[in-house]
Short mmCIF file of N, CA and C in Angstrom, two decimals:
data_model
loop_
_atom_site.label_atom_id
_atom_site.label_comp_id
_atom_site.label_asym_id
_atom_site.label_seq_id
_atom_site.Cartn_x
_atom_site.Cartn_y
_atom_site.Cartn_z
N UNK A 1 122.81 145.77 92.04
CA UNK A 1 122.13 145.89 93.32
C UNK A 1 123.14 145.54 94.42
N UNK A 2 123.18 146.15 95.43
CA UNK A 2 124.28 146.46 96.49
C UNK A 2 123.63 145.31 97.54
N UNK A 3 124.47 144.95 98.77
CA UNK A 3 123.86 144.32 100.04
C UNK A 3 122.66 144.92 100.61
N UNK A 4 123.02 146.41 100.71
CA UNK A 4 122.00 147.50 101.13
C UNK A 4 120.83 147.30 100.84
N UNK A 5 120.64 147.28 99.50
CA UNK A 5 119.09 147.50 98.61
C UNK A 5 118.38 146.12 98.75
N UNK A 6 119.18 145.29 98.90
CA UNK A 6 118.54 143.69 99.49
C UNK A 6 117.34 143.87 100.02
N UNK A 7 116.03 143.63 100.26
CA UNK A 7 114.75 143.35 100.84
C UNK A 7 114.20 141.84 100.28
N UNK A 8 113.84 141.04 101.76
CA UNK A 8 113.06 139.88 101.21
C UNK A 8 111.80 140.12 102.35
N UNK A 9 110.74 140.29 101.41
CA UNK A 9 109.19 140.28 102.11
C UNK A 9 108.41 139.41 101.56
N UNK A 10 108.57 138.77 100.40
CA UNK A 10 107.23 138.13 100.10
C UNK A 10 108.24 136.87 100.21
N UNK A 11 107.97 135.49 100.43
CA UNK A 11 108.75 134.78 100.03
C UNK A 11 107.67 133.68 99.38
N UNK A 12 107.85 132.74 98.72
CA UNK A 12 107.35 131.60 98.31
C UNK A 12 107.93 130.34 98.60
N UNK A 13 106.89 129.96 98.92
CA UNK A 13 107.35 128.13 99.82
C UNK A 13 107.05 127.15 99.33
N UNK A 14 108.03 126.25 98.28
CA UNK A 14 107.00 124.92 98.06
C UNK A 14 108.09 123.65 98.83
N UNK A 15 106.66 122.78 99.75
CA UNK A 15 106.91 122.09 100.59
C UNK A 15 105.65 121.22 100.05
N UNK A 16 106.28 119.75 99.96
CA UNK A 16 104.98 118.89 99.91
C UNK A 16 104.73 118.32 101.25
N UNK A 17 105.46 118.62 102.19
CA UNK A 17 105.29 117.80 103.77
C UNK A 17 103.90 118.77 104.50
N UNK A 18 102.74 118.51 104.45
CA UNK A 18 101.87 119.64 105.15
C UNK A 18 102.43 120.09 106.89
N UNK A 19 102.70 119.10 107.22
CA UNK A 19 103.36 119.35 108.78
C UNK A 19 104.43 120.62 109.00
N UNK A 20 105.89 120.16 107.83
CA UNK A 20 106.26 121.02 107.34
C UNK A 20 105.97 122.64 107.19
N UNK A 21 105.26 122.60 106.00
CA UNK A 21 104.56 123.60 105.52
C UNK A 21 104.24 124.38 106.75
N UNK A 22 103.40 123.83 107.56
CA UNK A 22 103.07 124.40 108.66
C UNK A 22 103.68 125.09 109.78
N UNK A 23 104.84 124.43 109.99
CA UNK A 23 105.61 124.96 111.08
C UNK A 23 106.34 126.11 110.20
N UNK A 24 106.60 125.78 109.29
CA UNK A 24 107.67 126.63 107.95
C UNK A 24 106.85 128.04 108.09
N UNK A 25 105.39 127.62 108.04
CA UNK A 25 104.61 129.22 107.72
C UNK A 25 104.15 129.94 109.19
N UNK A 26 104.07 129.36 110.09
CA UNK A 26 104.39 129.98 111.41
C UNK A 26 105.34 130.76 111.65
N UNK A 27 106.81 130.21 111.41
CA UNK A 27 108.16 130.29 111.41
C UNK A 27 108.32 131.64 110.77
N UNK A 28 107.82 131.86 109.64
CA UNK A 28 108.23 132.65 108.47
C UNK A 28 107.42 133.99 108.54
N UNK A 29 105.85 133.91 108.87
CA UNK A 29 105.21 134.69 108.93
C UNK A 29 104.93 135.12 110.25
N UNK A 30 104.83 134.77 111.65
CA UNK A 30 104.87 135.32 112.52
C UNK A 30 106.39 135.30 113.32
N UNK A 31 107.22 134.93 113.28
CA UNK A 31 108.20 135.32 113.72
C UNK A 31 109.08 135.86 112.51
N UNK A 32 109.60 135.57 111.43
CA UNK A 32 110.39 136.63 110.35
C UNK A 32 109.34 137.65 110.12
N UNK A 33 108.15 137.70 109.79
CA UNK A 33 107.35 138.77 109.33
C UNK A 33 106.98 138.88 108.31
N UNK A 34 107.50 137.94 107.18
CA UNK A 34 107.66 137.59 105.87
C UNK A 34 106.03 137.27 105.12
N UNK A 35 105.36 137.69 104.19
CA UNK A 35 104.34 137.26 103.65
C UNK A 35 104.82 136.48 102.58
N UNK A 36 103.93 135.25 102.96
CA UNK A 36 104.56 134.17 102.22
C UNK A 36 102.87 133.56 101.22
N UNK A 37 103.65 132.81 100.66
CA UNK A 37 102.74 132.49 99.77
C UNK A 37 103.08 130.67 99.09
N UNK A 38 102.43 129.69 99.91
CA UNK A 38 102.57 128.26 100.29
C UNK A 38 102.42 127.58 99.31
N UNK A 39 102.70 126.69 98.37
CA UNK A 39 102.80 125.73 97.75
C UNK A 39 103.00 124.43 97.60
N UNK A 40 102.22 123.34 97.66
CA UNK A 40 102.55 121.98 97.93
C UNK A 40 103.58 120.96 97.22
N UNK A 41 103.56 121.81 95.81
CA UNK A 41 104.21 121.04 94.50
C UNK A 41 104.98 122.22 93.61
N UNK A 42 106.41 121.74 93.15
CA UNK A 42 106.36 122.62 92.26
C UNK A 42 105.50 122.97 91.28
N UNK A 43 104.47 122.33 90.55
CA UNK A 43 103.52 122.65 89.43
C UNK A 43 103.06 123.69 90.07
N UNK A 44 102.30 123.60 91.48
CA UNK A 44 101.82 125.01 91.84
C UNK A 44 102.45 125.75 91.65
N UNK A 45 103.65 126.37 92.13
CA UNK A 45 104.58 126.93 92.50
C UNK A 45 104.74 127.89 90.91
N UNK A 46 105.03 127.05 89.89
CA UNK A 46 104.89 127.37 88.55
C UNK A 46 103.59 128.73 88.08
N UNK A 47 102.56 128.01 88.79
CA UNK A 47 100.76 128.48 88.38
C UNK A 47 101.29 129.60 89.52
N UNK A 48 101.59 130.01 90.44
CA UNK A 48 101.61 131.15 91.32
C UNK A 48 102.55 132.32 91.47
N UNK A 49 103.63 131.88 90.68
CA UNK A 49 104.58 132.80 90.99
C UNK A 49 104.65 134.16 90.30
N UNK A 50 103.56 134.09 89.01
CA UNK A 50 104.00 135.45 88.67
C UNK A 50 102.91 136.30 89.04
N UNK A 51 102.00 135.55 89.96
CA UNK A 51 100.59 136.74 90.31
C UNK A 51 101.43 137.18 91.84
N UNK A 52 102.20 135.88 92.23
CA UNK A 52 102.86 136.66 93.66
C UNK A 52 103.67 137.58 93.50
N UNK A 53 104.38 137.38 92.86
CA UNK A 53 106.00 138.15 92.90
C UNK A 53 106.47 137.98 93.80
N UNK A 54 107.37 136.81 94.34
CA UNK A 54 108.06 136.84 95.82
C UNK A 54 109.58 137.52 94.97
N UNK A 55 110.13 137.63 96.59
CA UNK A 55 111.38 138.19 96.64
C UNK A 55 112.13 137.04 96.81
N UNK A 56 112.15 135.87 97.47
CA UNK A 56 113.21 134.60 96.84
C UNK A 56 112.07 133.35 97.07
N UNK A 57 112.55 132.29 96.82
CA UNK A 57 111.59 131.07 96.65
C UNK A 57 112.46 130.08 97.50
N UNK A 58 111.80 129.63 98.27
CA UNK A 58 112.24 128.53 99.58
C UNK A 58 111.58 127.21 98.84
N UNK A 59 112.96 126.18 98.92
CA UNK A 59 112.50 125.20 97.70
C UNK A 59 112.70 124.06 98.68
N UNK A 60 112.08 122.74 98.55
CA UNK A 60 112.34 121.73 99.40
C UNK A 60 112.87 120.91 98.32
N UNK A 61 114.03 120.18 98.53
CA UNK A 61 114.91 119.41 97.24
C UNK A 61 114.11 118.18 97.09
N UNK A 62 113.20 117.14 97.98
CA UNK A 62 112.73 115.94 97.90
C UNK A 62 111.03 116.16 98.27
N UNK A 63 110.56 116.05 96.97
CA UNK A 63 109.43 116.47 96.92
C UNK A 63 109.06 115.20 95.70
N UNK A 64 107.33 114.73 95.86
CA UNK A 64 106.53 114.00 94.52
C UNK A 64 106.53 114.35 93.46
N UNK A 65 106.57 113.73 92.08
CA UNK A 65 106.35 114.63 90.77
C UNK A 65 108.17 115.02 90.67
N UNK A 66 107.62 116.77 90.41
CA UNK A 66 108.69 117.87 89.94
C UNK A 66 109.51 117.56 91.41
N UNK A 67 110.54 117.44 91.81
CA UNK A 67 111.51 117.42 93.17
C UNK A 67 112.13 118.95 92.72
N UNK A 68 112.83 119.34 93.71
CA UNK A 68 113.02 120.57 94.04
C UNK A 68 114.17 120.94 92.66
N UNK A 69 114.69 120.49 92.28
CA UNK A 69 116.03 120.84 91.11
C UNK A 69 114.89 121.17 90.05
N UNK A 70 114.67 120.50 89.56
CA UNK A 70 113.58 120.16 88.76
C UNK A 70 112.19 121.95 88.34
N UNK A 71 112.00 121.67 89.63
CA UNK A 71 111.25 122.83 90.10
C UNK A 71 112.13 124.13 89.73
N UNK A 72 113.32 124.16 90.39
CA UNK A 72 114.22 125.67 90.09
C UNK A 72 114.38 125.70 88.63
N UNK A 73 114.66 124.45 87.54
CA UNK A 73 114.78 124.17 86.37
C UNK A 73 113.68 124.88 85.57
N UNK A 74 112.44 124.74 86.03
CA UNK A 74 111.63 124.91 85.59
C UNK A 74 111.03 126.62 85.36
N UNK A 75 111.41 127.06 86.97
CA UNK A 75 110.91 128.42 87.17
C UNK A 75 111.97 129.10 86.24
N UNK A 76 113.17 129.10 86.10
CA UNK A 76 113.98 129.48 85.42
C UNK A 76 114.05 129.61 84.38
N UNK A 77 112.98 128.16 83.45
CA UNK A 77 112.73 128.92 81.84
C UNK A 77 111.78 129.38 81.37
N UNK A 78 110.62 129.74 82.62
CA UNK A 78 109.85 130.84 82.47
C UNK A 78 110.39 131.85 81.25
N UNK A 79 109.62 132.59 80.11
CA UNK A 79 109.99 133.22 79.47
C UNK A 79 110.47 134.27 80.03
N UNK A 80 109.83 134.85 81.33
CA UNK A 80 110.27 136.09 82.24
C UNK A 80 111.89 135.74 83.29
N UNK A 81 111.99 134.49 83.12
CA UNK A 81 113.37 133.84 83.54
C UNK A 81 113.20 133.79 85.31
N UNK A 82 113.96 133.79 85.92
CA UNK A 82 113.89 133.81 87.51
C UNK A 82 114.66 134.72 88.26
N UNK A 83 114.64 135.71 88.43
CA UNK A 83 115.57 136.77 88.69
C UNK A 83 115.91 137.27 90.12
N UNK A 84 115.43 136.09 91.03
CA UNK A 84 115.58 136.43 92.78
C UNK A 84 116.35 134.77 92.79
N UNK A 85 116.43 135.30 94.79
CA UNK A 85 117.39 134.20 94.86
C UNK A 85 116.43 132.69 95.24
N UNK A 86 117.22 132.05 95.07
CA UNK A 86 116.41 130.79 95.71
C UNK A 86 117.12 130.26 96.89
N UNK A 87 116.78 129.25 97.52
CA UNK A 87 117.51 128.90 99.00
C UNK A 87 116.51 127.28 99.01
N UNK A 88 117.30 126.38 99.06
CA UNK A 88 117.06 124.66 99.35
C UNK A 88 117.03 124.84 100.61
N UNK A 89 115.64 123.97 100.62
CA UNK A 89 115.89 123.54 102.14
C UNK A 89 115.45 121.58 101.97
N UNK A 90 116.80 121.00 102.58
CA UNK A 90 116.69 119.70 102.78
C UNK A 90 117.77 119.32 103.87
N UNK A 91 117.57 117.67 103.94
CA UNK A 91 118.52 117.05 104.85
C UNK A 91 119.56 116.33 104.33
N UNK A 92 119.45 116.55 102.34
CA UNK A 92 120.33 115.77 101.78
C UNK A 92 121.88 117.23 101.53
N UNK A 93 122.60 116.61 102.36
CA UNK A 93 123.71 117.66 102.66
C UNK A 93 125.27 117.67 102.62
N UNK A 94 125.16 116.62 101.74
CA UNK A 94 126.22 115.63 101.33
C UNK A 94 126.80 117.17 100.42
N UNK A 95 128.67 117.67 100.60
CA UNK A 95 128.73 118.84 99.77
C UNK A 95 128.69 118.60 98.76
N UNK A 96 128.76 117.38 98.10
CA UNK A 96 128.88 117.27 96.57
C UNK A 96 127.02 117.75 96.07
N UNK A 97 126.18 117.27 97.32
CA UNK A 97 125.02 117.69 96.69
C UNK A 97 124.52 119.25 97.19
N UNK A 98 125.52 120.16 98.16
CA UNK A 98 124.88 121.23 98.32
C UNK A 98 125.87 121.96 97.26
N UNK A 99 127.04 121.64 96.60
CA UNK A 99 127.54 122.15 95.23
C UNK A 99 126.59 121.88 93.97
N UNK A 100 125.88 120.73 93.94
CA UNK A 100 124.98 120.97 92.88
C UNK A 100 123.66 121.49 93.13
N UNK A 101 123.43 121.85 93.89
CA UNK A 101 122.21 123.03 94.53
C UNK A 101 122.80 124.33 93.98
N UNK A 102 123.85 124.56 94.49
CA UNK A 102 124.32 125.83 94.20
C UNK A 102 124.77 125.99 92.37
N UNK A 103 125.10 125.20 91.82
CA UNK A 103 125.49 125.00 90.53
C UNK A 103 124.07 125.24 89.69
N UNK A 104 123.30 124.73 90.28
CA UNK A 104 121.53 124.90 89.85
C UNK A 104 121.16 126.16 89.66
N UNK A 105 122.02 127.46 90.79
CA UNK A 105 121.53 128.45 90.96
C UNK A 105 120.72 129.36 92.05
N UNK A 106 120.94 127.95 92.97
CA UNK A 106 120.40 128.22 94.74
C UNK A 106 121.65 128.92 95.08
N UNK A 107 121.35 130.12 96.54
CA UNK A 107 122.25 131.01 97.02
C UNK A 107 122.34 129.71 98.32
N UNK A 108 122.08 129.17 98.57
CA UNK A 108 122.44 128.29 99.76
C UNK A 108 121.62 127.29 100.40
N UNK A 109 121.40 126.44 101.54
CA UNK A 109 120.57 125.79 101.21
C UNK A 109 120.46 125.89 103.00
N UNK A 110 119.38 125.51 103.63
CA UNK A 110 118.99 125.21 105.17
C UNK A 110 118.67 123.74 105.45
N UNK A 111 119.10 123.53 105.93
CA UNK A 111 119.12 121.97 106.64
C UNK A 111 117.59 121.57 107.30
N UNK A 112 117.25 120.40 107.03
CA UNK A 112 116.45 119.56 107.62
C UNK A 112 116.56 118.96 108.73
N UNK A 113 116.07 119.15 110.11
CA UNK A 113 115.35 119.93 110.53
C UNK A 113 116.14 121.17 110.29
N UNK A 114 114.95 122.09 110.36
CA UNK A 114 114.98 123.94 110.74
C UNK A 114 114.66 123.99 111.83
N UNK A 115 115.40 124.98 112.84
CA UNK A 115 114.69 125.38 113.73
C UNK A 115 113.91 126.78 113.10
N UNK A 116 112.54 126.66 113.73
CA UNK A 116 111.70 127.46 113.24
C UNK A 116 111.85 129.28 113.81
N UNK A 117 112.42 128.96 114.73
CA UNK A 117 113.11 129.97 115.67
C UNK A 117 114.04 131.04 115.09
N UNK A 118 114.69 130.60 113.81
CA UNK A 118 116.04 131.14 113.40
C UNK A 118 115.80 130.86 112.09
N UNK A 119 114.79 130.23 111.65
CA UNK A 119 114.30 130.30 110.07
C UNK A 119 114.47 131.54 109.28
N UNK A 120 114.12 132.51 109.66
CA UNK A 120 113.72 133.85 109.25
C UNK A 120 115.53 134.66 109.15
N UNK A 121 115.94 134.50 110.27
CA UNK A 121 117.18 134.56 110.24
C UNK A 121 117.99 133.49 109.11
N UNK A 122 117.87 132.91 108.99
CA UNK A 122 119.19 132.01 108.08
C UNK A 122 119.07 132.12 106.79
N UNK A 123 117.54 132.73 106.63
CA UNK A 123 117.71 133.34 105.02
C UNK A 123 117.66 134.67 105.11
N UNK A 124 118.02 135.22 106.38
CA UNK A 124 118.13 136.79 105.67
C UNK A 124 119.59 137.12 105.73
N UNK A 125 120.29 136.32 106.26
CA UNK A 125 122.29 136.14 106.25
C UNK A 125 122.07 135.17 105.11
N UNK A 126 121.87 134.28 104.31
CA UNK A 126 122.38 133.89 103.29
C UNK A 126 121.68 135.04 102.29
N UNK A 127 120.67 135.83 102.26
CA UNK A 127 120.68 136.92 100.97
C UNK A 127 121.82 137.65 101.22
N UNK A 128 121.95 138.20 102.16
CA UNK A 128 123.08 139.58 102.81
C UNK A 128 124.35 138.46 102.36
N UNK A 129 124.46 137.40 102.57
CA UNK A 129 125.95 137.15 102.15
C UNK A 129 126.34 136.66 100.20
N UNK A 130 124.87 136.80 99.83
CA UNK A 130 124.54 136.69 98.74
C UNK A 130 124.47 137.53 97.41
N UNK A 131 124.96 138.98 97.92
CA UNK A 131 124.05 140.09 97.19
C UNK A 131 124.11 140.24 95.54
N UNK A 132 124.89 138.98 95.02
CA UNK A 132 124.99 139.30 93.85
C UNK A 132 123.79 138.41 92.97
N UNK A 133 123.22 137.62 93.92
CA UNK A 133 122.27 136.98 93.27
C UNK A 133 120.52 137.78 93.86
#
C-alpha cells in the first residue's frame, strides 16, 4: 500500500479521562471529519474493534487496568492480529519512552495537551509519513 491509497475515516479512541474524551471527539469528529468510535478502557476497546473496523486506533499510554502498551499488546494478538496504524497520545515523552511506543508498534505518538484544533491534522501527517504501517 502506497502513501496515496492511505485513508483514515473511522478512527477508534480509548481515553479513560471523560473530559478528554470529549474535547478529543469534538476535535476529531467535527473538525477532522473522522467517525470515531470512543472507548473508556482498553477492555472496551478489545469488545469493539472488530464490529467497528477503524482505520487506526488513538491510544492514551496512562490509563486504569490495561494502560495503553498493554492495550496495543493486546489488540495485536487478536487472532485477526492488528493490521492499521496506531498513534499514542500522552505527556510521557521522555525519547527513550516514545522509542518504546514505537518499538510496541505505534507510528508516532501526540503529546499531552493536544490542541484540538490540529488534532485531525497531526494524525493525518504521521499516517502520510507512515505509509508502511
Amino acid at each position: 500500500m502506497d502513501a496515496s491509497t492511505i485513508t483514515v475515516d473511522r478512527i477508534l479512541y480509548v481515553e479513560d479521562d471523560p473530559d478528554i474524551r470529549s474535547i478529543a471527539e469534538l476535535s476529531l469528529r467535527d473538525v477532522g471529519g473522522f467517525e470515531v468510535c470512543l472507548c473508556e478502557s482498553g477492555s472496551e476497546a478489545l469488545k469493539l474493534i472488530a464490529d467497528f473496523e477503524p482505520d487506526l486506533v488513538l491510544l492514551d499510554v496512562m490509563m486504569p487496568g490495561m494502560d495503553g502498551p498493554q492495550t496495543l499488546k493486546a489488540l495485536q494478538q487478536r487472532p485477526e492480529g492488528l493490521n492499521i496504524p496506531v498513534i499514542f497520545m500522552t505527556a510521557r515523552l521522555q525519547p527513550s519512552e516514545i522509542e518504546e511506543y514505537r518499538l510496541l508498534g505505534a507510528i508516532g505518538v501526540i503529546p499531552k495537551p493536544f490542541d484540538p484544533m490540529t488534532l485531525a491534522d497531526d494524525i493525518r501527517r504521521l499516517v502520510a509519513d507512515n505509509p508502511e504501517r
